[in-house]
PDB file of C-alpha atoms and ligand atoms in Angstrom:
ATOM      1  CA  MET I  79       0.000   0.000   0.000  1.00 50.00           C
ATOM      2  CA  THR I  80       1.253   3.485  -0.834  1.00 53.00           C
ATOM      3  CA  ALA I  81       1.916   6.437   1.452  1.00 52.00           C
ATOM      4  CA  ASN I  82      -1.250   8.124   0.111  1.00 59.00           C
ATOM      5  CA  ALA I  83      -3.470   5.257   1.206  1.00 65.00           C
ATOM      6  CA  ASP I  84      -6.972   6.033   2.380  1.00 67.00           C
ATOM      7  CA  ALA I  85      -7.303   5.453   6.146  1.00 65.00           C
ATOM      8  CA  ASN I  86     -10.367   3.205   5.603  1.00 66.00           C
ATOM      9  CA  ALA I  87      -8.853   1.119   2.832  1.00 67.00           C
ATOM     10  CA  ASP I  88      -9.025  -2.651   3.009  1.00 69.00           C
ATOM     11  CA  ALA I  89      -5.345  -3.588   3.035  1.00 66.00           C
ATOM     12  CA  SER I  90      -5.870  -6.920   1.255  1.00 77.00           C
ATOM     13  CA  ALA I  91      -7.766  -5.412  -1.684  1.00 92.00           C
ATOM     14  CA  LEU I  92      -5.995  -4.255  -4.816  1.00 96.00           C
ATOM     15  CA  VAL I  93      -9.181  -2.657  -6.147  1.00 97.00           C
ATOM     16  CA  GLU I  94     -12.199  -1.754  -4.077  1.00 97.00           C
ATOM     17  CA  LEU I  95     -15.463  -0.253  -5.300  1.00 97.00           C
ATOM     18  CA  ARG I  96     -17.944   0.958  -2.706  1.00 97.00           C
ATOM     19  CA  GLY I  97     -21.453   1.949  -3.702  1.00 97.00           C
ATOM     20  CA  VAL I  98     -20.301   3.111  -7.117  1.00 98.00           C
ATOM     21  CA  THR I  99     -22.789   4.800  -9.409  1.00 98.00           C
ATOM     22  CA  LYS I 100     -22.130   6.238 -12.848  1.00 97.00           C
ATOM     23  CA  ARG I 101     -24.479   8.580 -14.703  1.00 97.00           C
ATOM     24  CA  TYR I 102     -23.766   9.925 -18.162  1.00 95.00           C
ATOM     25  CA  ARG I 103     -25.157  13.371 -18.977  1.00 90.00           C
ATOM     26  CA  ALA I 104     -26.085  14.218 -22.513  1.00 85.00           C
ATOM     27  CA  PRO I 105     -27.387  17.712 -23.297  1.00 89.00           C
ATOM     28  CA  GLY I 106     -31.107  17.701 -24.144  1.00 90.00           C
ATOM     29  CA  ALA I 107     -31.551  14.048 -23.135  1.00 89.00           C
ATOM     30  CA  PRO I 108     -32.277  12.374 -19.813  1.00 90.00           C
ATOM     31  CA  ASP I 109     -29.261  11.185 -17.829  1.00 91.00           C
ATOM     32  CA  VAL I 110     -28.309   7.559 -18.334  1.00 92.00           C
ATOM     33  CA  GLU I 111     -27.609   5.780 -15.056  1.00 95.00           C
ATOM     34  CA  VAL I 112     -25.328   2.909 -16.030  1.00 97.00           C
ATOM     35  CA  LEU I 113     -24.035   1.723 -12.641  1.00 98.00           C
ATOM     36  CA  ARG I 114     -26.372   1.789  -9.648  1.00 97.00           C
ATOM     37  CA  GLY I 115     -24.446   0.858  -6.541  1.00 97.00           C
ATOM     38  CA  VAL I 116     -21.595  -1.489  -7.429  1.00 98.00           C
ATOM     39  CA  ASP I 117     -19.504  -3.056  -4.665  1.00 97.00           C
ATOM     40  CA  LEU I 118     -16.461  -5.068  -5.650  1.00 97.00           C
ATOM     41  CA  ARG I 119     -13.130  -6.233  -4.221  1.00 97.00           C
ATOM     42  CA  VAL I 120     -10.341  -7.536  -6.390  1.00 97.00           C
ATOM     43  CA  THR I 121      -7.430  -9.044  -4.486  1.00 97.00           C
ATOM     44  CA  ALA I 122      -3.829  -8.942  -5.664  1.00 95.00           C
ATOM     45  CA  GLY I 123      -3.044 -11.584  -8.261  1.00 95.00           C
ATOM     46  CA  GLU I 124      -6.593 -12.919  -8.714  1.00 97.00           C
ATOM     47  CA  THR I 125      -8.440 -13.403 -11.982  1.00 98.00           C
ATOM     48  CA  LEU I 126     -12.012 -12.182 -12.455  1.00 98.00           C
ATOM     49  CA  ALA I 127     -14.376 -12.268 -15.420  1.00 98.00           C
ATOM     50  CA  ILE I 128     -17.158  -9.711 -15.798  1.00 98.00           C
ATOM     51  CA  VAL I 129     -19.955 -10.734 -18.139  1.00 97.00           C
ATOM     52  CA  GLY I 130     -23.224  -9.043 -19.030  1.00 95.00           C
ATOM     53  CA  PRO I 131     -25.408  -7.921 -21.910  1.00 93.00           C
ATOM     54  CA  SER I 132     -24.144  -5.391 -24.410  1.00 93.00           C
ATOM     55  CA  GLY I 133     -24.676  -1.874 -23.048  1.00 94.00           C
ATOM     56  CA  SER I 134     -24.864  -3.063 -19.426  1.00 96.00           C
ATOM     57  CA  GLY I 135     -21.865  -0.932 -18.418  1.00 97.00           C
ATOM     58  CA  LYS I 136     -18.971  -3.400 -18.483  1.00 97.00           C
ATOM     59  CA  SER I 137     -16.573  -1.004 -20.229  1.00 97.00           C
ATOM     60  CA  THR I 138     -17.735   1.814 -17.960  1.00 97.00           C
ATOM     61  CA  LEU I 139     -16.900  -0.323 -14.922  1.00 98.00           C
ATOM     62  CA  LEU I 140     -13.487  -1.303 -16.272  1.00 97.00           C
ATOM     63  CA  ASN I 141     -12.660   2.334 -17.061  1.00 97.00           C
ATOM     64  CA  LEU I 142     -13.497   3.339 -13.481  1.00 97.00           C
ATOM     65  CA  MET I 143     -11.274   0.559 -12.089  1.00 97.00           C
ATOM     66  CA  GLY I 144      -8.411   1.739 -14.294  1.00 96.00           C
ATOM     67  CA  ALA I 145      -8.709   5.451 -13.414  1.00 95.00           C
ATOM     68  CA  LEU I 146      -9.719   6.311 -16.989  1.00 94.00           C
ATOM     69  CA  ASP I 147     -12.938   7.902 -15.725  1.00 94.00           C
ATOM     70  CA  ARG I 148     -14.525   9.018 -12.460  1.00 94.00           C
ATOM     71  CA  CYS I 149     -17.646   7.660 -10.825  1.00 96.00           C
ATOM     72  CA  THR I 150     -20.674   9.855 -10.054  1.00 96.00           C
ATOM     73  CA  GLN I 151     -21.093   8.606  -6.480  1.00 97.00           C
ATOM     74  CA  GLY I 152     -19.265   6.160  -4.259  1.00 97.00           C
ATOM     75  CA  GLU I 153     -15.587   5.376  -4.019  1.00 97.00           C
ATOM     76  CA  VAL I 154     -13.000   3.597  -6.148  1.00 97.00           C
ATOM     77  CA  LEU I 155      -9.770   2.641  -4.388  1.00 96.00           C
ATOM     78  CA  LEU I 156      -6.759   1.318  -6.250  1.00 95.00           C
ATOM     79  CA  ASP I 157      -4.014  -0.081  -4.038  1.00 90.00           C
ATOM     80  CA  GLY I 158      -5.523   1.873  -1.146  1.00 89.00           C
ATOM     81  CA  VAL I 159      -5.612   5.192  -2.997  1.00 91.00           C
ATOM     82  CA  ASN I 160      -9.024   6.838  -3.259  1.00 94.00           C
ATOM     83  CA  LEU I 161      -9.203   7.838  -6.921  1.00 93.00           C
ATOM     84  CA  GLN I 162     -12.077  10.263  -6.344  1.00 90.00           C
ATOM     85  CA  GLN I 163      -9.793  12.591  -4.423  1.00 90.00           C
ATOM     86  CA  ARG I 164      -6.987  12.699  -6.989  1.00 93.00           C
ATOM     87  CA  SER I 165      -6.253  15.297  -9.647  1.00 94.00           C
ATOM     88  CA  GLU I 166      -6.203  14.417 -13.348  1.00 93.00           C
ATOM     89  CA  ARG I 167      -2.428  14.491 -13.227  1.00 93.00           C
ATOM     90  CA  GLU I 168      -2.345  12.048 -10.301  1.00 93.00           C
ATOM     91  CA  LEU I 169      -4.807   9.742 -12.056  1.00 93.00           C
ATOM     92  CA  ALA I 170      -2.571   9.717 -15.129  1.00 92.00           C
ATOM     93  CA  ALA I 171       0.366   8.712 -12.928  1.00 91.00           C
ATOM     94  CA  VAL I 172      -1.662   5.911 -11.307  1.00 91.00           C
ATOM     95  CA  ARG I 173      -2.695   4.614 -14.747  1.00 92.00           C
ATOM     96  CA  ALA I 174       0.838   4.668 -16.072  1.00 91.00           C
ATOM     97  CA  ARG I 175       2.327   2.921 -13.045  1.00 91.00           C
ATOM     98  CA  ASP I 176      -0.299   0.509 -11.758  1.00 94.00           C
ATOM     99  CA  VAL I 177      -2.646  -0.418 -14.609  1.00 96.00           C
ATOM    100  CA  GLY I 178      -2.308  -2.129 -17.970  1.00 97.00           C
ATOM    101  CA  PHE I 179      -5.136  -2.096 -20.514  1.00 97.00           C
ATOM    102  CA  VAL I 180      -5.897  -4.477 -23.366  1.00 96.00           C
ATOM    103  CA  PHE I 181      -8.821  -3.635 -25.649  1.00 93.00           C
ATOM    104  CA  GLN I 182     -10.726  -5.515 -28.338  1.00 90.00           C
ATOM    105  CA  LEU I 183      -8.678  -3.701 -30.972  1.00 89.00           C
ATOM    106  CA  HIS I 184      -4.963  -3.579 -30.393  1.00 84.00           C
ATOM    107  CA  HIS I 185      -4.452   0.195 -30.926  1.00 92.00           C
ATOM    108  CA  LEU I 186      -0.807  -0.294 -31.888  1.00 96.00           C
ATOM    109  CA  LEU I 187       0.695   2.741 -33.629  1.00 97.00           C
ATOM    110  CA  PRO I 188       1.044   1.725 -37.304  1.00 97.00           C
ATOM    111  CA  GLN I 189       4.221   3.718 -37.934  1.00 98.00           C
ATOM    112  CA  CYS I 190       6.118   2.222 -34.953  1.00 98.00           C
ATOM    113  CA  THR I 191       7.672  -1.242 -34.757  1.00 98.00           C
ATOM    114  CA  VAL I 192       6.387  -3.808 -32.295  1.00 98.00           C
ATOM    115  CA  ARG I 193       9.349  -3.105 -30.020  1.00 98.00           C
ATOM    116  CA  GLU I 194       8.738   0.671 -30.137  1.00 98.00           C
ATOM    117  CA  ASN I 195       5.023   0.200 -29.504  1.00 98.00           C
ATOM    118  CA  VAL I 196       5.522  -1.859 -26.359  1.00 97.00           C
ATOM    119  CA  LEU I 197       8.055   0.664 -24.991  1.00 97.00           C
ATOM    120  CA  ILE I 198       5.784   3.709 -25.393  1.00 95.00           C
ATOM    121  CA  PRO I 199       4.191   3.390 -21.911  1.00 94.00           C
ATOM    122  CA  THR I 200       7.634   3.498 -20.291  1.00 93.00           C
ATOM    123  CA  LEU I 201       8.008   7.110 -21.473  1.00 89.00           C
ATOM    124  CA  ALA I 202       5.112   8.199 -19.239  1.00 81.00           C
ATOM    125  CA  ALA I 203       5.804   6.068 -16.180  1.00 75.00           C
ATOM    126  CA  GLY I 204       8.753   7.844 -14.570  1.00 70.00           C
ATOM    127  CA  PRO I 205      11.668   5.980 -12.986  1.00 64.00           C
ATOM    128  CA  GLY I 206       9.745   3.399 -10.858  1.00 64.00           C
ATOM    129  CA  ASP I 207      11.313  -0.036 -10.455  1.00 65.00           C
ATOM    130  CA  ARG I 208      13.933  -0.245 -13.179  1.00 68.00           C
ATOM    131  CA  SER I 209      15.720  -3.349 -11.869  1.00 81.00           C
ATOM    132  CA  GLU I 210      15.203  -4.728 -15.379  1.00 86.00           C
ATOM    133  CA  PRO I 211      15.762  -1.938 -17.941  1.00 91.00           C
ATOM    134  CA  PRO I 212      12.663  -1.396 -20.123  1.00 93.00           C
ATOM    135  CA  ALA I 213      14.394  -2.409 -23.347  1.00 95.00           C
ATOM    136  CA  ASP I 214      15.462  -5.727 -21.751  1.00 96.00           C
ATOM    137  CA  ARG I 215      12.006  -6.320 -20.323  1.00 95.00           C
ATOM    138  CA  ALA I 216      10.402  -5.594 -23.713  1.00 97.00           C
ATOM    139  CA  GLN I 217      12.737  -8.058 -25.406  1.00 97.00           C
ATOM    140  CA  ARG I 218      12.176 -10.752 -22.772  1.00 97.00           C
ATOM    141  CA  LEU I 219       8.378 -10.408 -22.787  1.00 97.00           C
ATOM    142  CA  LEU I 220       8.176 -10.314 -26.595  1.00 98.00           C
ATOM    143  CA  HIS I 221      10.154 -13.562 -26.686  1.00 97.00           C
ATOM    144  CA  ARG I 222       7.894 -14.922 -23.942  1.00 96.00           C
ATOM    145  CA  VAL I 223       4.735 -14.339 -26.009  1.00 96.00           C
ATOM    146  CA  GLY I 224       6.283 -15.763 -29.175  1.00 96.00           C
ATOM    147  CA  LEU I 225       7.113 -12.485 -30.921  1.00 97.00           C
ATOM    148  CA  GLY I 226      10.886 -12.776 -30.653  1.00 97.00           C
ATOM    149  CA  GLU I 227      11.226 -12.898 -34.431  1.00 97.00           C
ATOM    150  CA  ARG I 228       8.746 -10.039 -34.989  1.00 98.00           C
ATOM    151  CA  MET I 229      10.115  -7.296 -32.737  1.00 98.00           C
ATOM    152  CA  ASP I 230      11.228  -5.046 -35.578  1.00 98.00           C
ATOM    153  CA  PHE I 231       8.128  -5.564 -37.726  1.00 98.00           C
ATOM    154  CA  LEU I 232       5.479  -2.899 -38.211  1.00 98.00           C
ATOM    155  CA  PRO I 233       2.065  -3.984 -36.867  1.00 97.00           C
ATOM    156  CA  HIS I 234       0.532  -4.458 -40.340  1.00 97.00           C
ATOM    157  CA  ARG I 235       2.862  -7.435 -40.856  1.00 97.00           C
ATOM    158  CA  LEU I 236       1.415  -9.274 -37.835  1.00 97.00           C
ATOM    159  CA  SER I 237      -1.640 -11.521 -37.628  1.00 96.00           C
ATOM    160  CA  GLY I 238      -4.578 -10.522 -35.406  1.00 95.00           C
ATOM    161  CA  GLY I 239      -3.432 -12.828 -32.626  1.00 96.00           C
ATOM    162  CA  GLU I 240       0.138 -11.536 -32.829  1.00 97.00           C
ATOM    163  CA  ARG I 241      -1.080  -7.931 -32.572  1.00 97.00           C
ATOM    164  CA  GLN I 242      -3.069  -8.774 -29.455  1.00 97.00           C
ATOM    165  CA  ARG I 243       0.011 -10.442 -27.940  1.00 97.00           C
ATOM    166  CA  ALA I 244       2.013  -7.282 -28.641  1.00 98.00           C
ATOM    167  CA  ALA I 245      -0.770  -5.267 -26.974  1.00 97.00           C
ATOM    168  CA  VAL I 246      -0.520  -7.561 -23.923  1.00 98.00           C
ATOM    169  CA  VAL I 247       3.237  -6.953 -23.668  1.00 98.00           C
ATOM    170  CA  ARG I 248       2.639  -3.187 -23.969  1.00 97.00           C
ATOM    171  CA  ALA I 249       0.091  -3.439 -21.132  1.00 97.00           C
ATOM    172  CA  LEU I 250       2.591  -5.286 -18.904  1.00 97.00           C
ATOM    173  CA  ILE I 251       5.729  -3.317 -19.687  1.00 96.00           C
ATOM    174  CA  ASN I 252       5.526  -1.068 -16.591  1.00 94.00           C
ATOM    175  CA  ARG I 253       4.892  -4.023 -14.220  1.00 94.00           C
ATOM    176  CA  PRO I 254       1.309  -3.042 -13.357  1.00 95.00           C
ATOM    177  CA  ARG I 255      -0.459  -4.797 -10.491  1.00 96.00           C
ATOM    178  CA  LEU I 256      -3.732  -4.757 -12.419  1.00 97.00           C
ATOM    179  CA  LEU I 257      -4.356  -5.876 -15.998  1.00 98.00           C
ATOM    180  CA  LEU I 258      -7.740  -4.836 -17.401  1.00 98.00           C
ATOM    181  CA  ALA I 259      -8.862  -6.526 -20.608  1.00 98.00           C
ATOM    182  CA  ASP I 260     -12.030  -5.349 -22.401  1.00 97.00           C
ATOM    183  CA  GLU I 261     -13.256  -8.068 -24.806  1.00 96.00           C
ATOM    184  CA  PRO I 262      -9.623  -8.983 -25.583  1.00 95.00           C
ATOM    185  CA  THR I 263     -10.598 -11.941 -27.760  1.00 94.00           C
ATOM    186  CA  GLY I 264     -13.600 -10.236 -29.394  1.00 91.00           C
ATOM    187  CA  SER I 265     -11.921  -9.961 -32.812  1.00 90.00           C
ATOM    188  CA  LEU I 266     -10.168 -13.346 -32.822  1.00 92.00           C
ATOM    189  CA  ASP I 267     -11.179 -16.764 -34.122  1.00 93.00           C
ATOM    190  CA  GLN I 268     -11.793 -19.547 -31.598  1.00 93.00           C
ATOM    191  CA  HIS I 269      -8.349 -21.117 -31.731  1.00 94.00           C
ATOM    192  CA  THR I 270      -6.493 -17.792 -31.475  1.00 95.00           C
ATOM    193  CA  SER I 271      -8.866 -16.694 -28.750  1.00 94.00           C
ATOM    194  CA  ASP I 272      -8.145 -19.814 -26.660  1.00 94.00           C
ATOM    195  CA  ALA I 273      -4.406 -19.283 -27.081  1.00 94.00           C
ATOM    196  CA  LEU I 274      -4.657 -15.634 -25.962  1.00 95.00           C
ATOM    197  CA  ALA I 275      -6.691 -16.679 -22.905  1.00 95.00           C
ATOM    198  CA  SER I 276      -4.025 -19.228 -21.960  1.00 95.00           C
ATOM    199  CA  LEU I 277      -1.330 -16.601 -22.380  1.00 96.00           C
ATOM    200  CA  LEU I 278      -3.187 -14.084 -20.184  1.00 97.00           C
ATOM    201  CA  LEU I 279      -3.547 -16.690 -17.422  1.00 97.00           C
ATOM    202  CA  GLU I 280       0.113 -17.715 -17.642  1.00 97.00           C
ATOM    203  CA  LEU I 281       1.213 -14.079 -17.408  1.00 97.00           C
ATOM    204  CA  ASN I 282      -1.159 -13.544 -14.467  1.00 97.00           C
ATOM    205  CA  ARG I 283       0.821 -16.179 -12.576  1.00 97.00           C
ATOM    206  CA  GLU I 284       4.292 -15.352 -13.849  1.00 96.00           C
ATOM    207  CA  GLU I 285       3.988 -11.595 -13.362  1.00 95.00           C
ATOM    208  CA  GLY I 286       1.741 -11.714 -10.281  1.00 95.00           C
ATOM    209  CA  VAL I 287      -0.644  -9.272 -11.964  1.00 97.00           C
ATOM    210  CA  ALA I 288      -4.365  -9.345 -11.144  1.00 98.00           C
ATOM    211  CA  LEU I 289      -6.477  -9.881 -14.257  1.00 98.00           C
ATOM    212  CA  VAL I 290      -9.988  -8.524 -14.808  1.00 98.00           C
ATOM    213  CA  VAL I 291     -11.504  -9.582 -18.135  1.00 98.00           C
ATOM    214  CA  VAL I 292     -14.727  -8.287 -19.629  1.00 97.00           C
ATOM    215  CA  THR I 293     -15.981 -10.858 -22.094  1.00 95.00           C
ATOM    216  CA  HIS I 294     -18.959 -12.278 -23.973  1.00 89.00           C
ATOM    217  CA  SER I 295     -17.193 -15.607 -24.109  1.00 89.00           C
ATOM    218  CA  LEU I 296     -18.413 -18.001 -21.419  1.00 89.00           C
ATOM    219  CA  PRO I 297     -15.513 -20.430 -22.079  1.00 89.00           C
ATOM    220  CA  LEU I 298     -13.064 -17.566 -21.443  1.00 93.00           C
ATOM    221  CA  ALA I 299     -14.959 -16.445 -18.328  1.00 96.00           C
ATOM    222  CA  GLY I 300     -14.956 -20.026 -17.060  1.00 95.00           C
ATOM    223  CA  ARG I 301     -11.165 -20.047 -16.972  1.00 95.00           C
ATOM    224  CA  MET I 302     -10.997 -17.180 -14.434  1.00 97.00           C
ATOM    225  CA  HIS I 303     -11.074 -17.725 -10.644  1.00 96.00           C
ATOM    226  CA  ARG I 304     -14.550 -16.216 -10.532  1.00 97.00           C
ATOM    227  CA  THR I 305     -17.199 -14.615 -12.693  1.00 97.00           C
ATOM    228  CA  LEU I 306     -19.584 -11.756 -11.915  1.00 98.00           C
ATOM    229  CA  LEU I 307     -22.586 -10.695 -13.974  1.00 97.00           C
ATOM    230  CA  LEU I 308     -23.334  -7.015 -14.543  1.00 97.00           C
ATOM    231  CA  ARG I 309     -27.032  -6.454 -15.058  1.00 95.00           C
ATOM    232  CA  GLN I 310     -29.304  -3.489 -14.410  1.00 95.00           C
ATOM    233  CA  GLY I 311     -26.435  -1.547 -12.953  1.00 97.00           C
ATOM    234  CA  ARG I 312     -25.406  -4.098 -10.333  1.00 96.00           C
ATOM    235  CA  LEU I 313     -22.865  -6.897 -10.031  1.00 97.00           C
ATOM    236  CA  ALA I 314     -23.915 -10.338  -8.827  1.00 94.00           C
ATOM    237  CA  PRO I 315     -22.795 -13.939  -9.146  1.00 93.00           C
ATOM    238  CA  PRO I 316     -24.308 -15.395 -12.333  1.00 91.00           C
ATOM    239  CA  GLU I 317     -27.292 -17.688 -11.854  1.00 80.00           C
ATOM    240  CA  GLY I 318     -26.193 -21.253 -11.454  1.00 64.00           C
ATOM    241  CA  GLY I 319     -23.156 -20.203  -9.367  1.00 54.00           C
ATOM    242  CA  ALA I 320     -19.979 -18.231 -10.002  1.00 47.00           C
TER     243      ALA I 320
HETATM  244  P1  ADP T 120     -20.837  -2.402 -22.328  1.00 54.14           P
HETATM  245  O1  ADP T 120     -19.340  -2.297 -22.313  1.00 54.14           O
HETATM  246  O2  ADP T 120     -21.372  -3.363 -21.296  1.00 54.14           O
HETATM  247  O3  ADP T 120     -21.383  -2.727 -23.684  1.00 54.14           O
HETATM  248  P2  ADP T 120     -20.761   0.476 -21.858  1.00 54.14           P
HETATM  249  O4  ADP T 120     -20.112   0.660 -20.539  1.00 54.14           O
HETATM  250  O5  ADP T 120     -19.922   0.748 -23.056  1.00 54.14           O
HETATM  251  O6  ADP T 120     -21.436  -0.968 -21.916  1.00 54.14           O
HETATM  252  O7  ADP T 120     -22.018   1.429 -21.965  1.00 54.14           O
HETATM  253  C1  ADP T 120     -23.102   1.373 -21.030  1.00 54.14           C
HETATM  254  C2  ADP T 120     -24.150   2.416 -21.391  1.00 54.14           C
HETATM  255  O8  ADP T 120     -23.615   3.718 -21.180  1.00 54.14           O
HETATM  256  C3  ADP T 120     -24.614   2.383 -22.832  1.00 54.14           C
HETATM  257  O9  ADP T 120     -25.987   2.673 -22.852  1.00 54.14           O
HETATM  258  C4  ADP T 120     -23.824   3.479 -23.483  1.00 54.14           C
HETATM  259  O10 ADP T 120     -24.511   4.021 -24.568  1.00 54.14           O
HETATM  260  C5  ADP T 120     -23.679   4.503 -22.359  1.00 54.14           C
HETATM  261  N1  ADP T 120     -22.429   5.272 -22.470  1.00 54.14           N
HETATM  262  C6  ADP T 120     -21.175   4.772 -22.442  1.00 54.14           C
HETATM  263  N2  ADP T 120     -20.257   5.748 -22.522  1.00 54.14           N
HETATM  264  C7  ADP T 120     -20.951   6.916 -22.595  1.00 54.14           C
HETATM  265  C8  ADP T 120     -20.592   8.288 -22.700  1.00 54.14           C
HETATM  266  N3  ADP T 120     -19.309   8.665 -22.705  1.00 54.14           N
HETATM  267  N4  ADP T 120     -21.590   9.212 -22.755  1.00 54.14           N
HETATM  268  C9  ADP T 120     -22.881   8.838 -22.716  1.00 54.14           C
HETATM  269  N5  ADP T 120     -23.291   7.569 -22.622  1.00 54.14           N
HETATM  270  C10 ADP T 120     -22.356   6.607 -22.574  1.00 54.14           C
HETATM  271 MG1   MG T 121     -17.936  -2.589 -23.785  1.00 54.14          MG
END
C-alpha cells in the first residue's frame, strides 16, 4: 500500500469499489444511469471475469477501475488510494504505473515497430522499479509471447493474434499490479482466442498481476477464478453459481 493510502482502505484489496454509481449526462436528453451501486473487491493476483449484456456498463466499470474515468457517487480505491480525491495528473500517474489495458482492438501505432510500440508506456511512467531496464524487459516479454522474431516488424505485418500479444506486452511493460482486458478476444477466431486466454492466465501467474476480463465468451470467463454478472447496474454472481 502506498503512502497516500486512504485510512479506511481494506489492506488486502488491490481494487475496491464501494457503492459506485455512474451517470452519463447528454445535453437535451435524460441522464443515463449505467451503474447503480456497485460493490467489488479484487485481491492482488486474482483473476475475475465480468460478463453481461451489451450496453450493461462493463466497459464503464473497467474504465473506473483503471482510473480512466470518475464515478458519479461512491468510491473507487486502487491499491488503497481513493481515486475520487486525486487530480487528473495524479490519475494519469496511477494509470501509467499501476494499470495495464488491453482492448478488443490492439491500438498499436502503425508507424512504430512492435518493439517501439511496447516501450511507449515506459516514457510516461517515470523511474519506478527499473531493476530490469525497459528495453530488456520488452525483449524478454516479446520472446515470452512468441514475438521474438517479430520485434522489428510494423504492426501491419502481424496476424490478429500476434497484434493482441504485442498489446498484452505493452500493457505489462511497466509491471502493473492490475491488468484490465475489455473483450480482448472479441476480434479473434476460436483457436487464437483460446491461445490468448491461456497466455493471459500464464502471465497472471508469472507476473503476479491481477487480471480482470470483460468478455462475452463463457468459455473464457470459465477459466478465471470467478465470474460476476453485470445487469441493471449491479454486479452479482451469475445464476447457477460463479
Ligand atoms: P458495455 O461495455 O457493457 O457494452 P458500456 O459501458 O460501453 O457498456 O455502456 C453502457 C451504457 O452507457 C450504454 O448505454 C452506453 O450508450 C452509455 N455510455 C457509455 N459511454 C458513454 C458516454 N461517454 N456518454 C454517454 N453515454 C455513454
Ligand atoms: Mg464494452
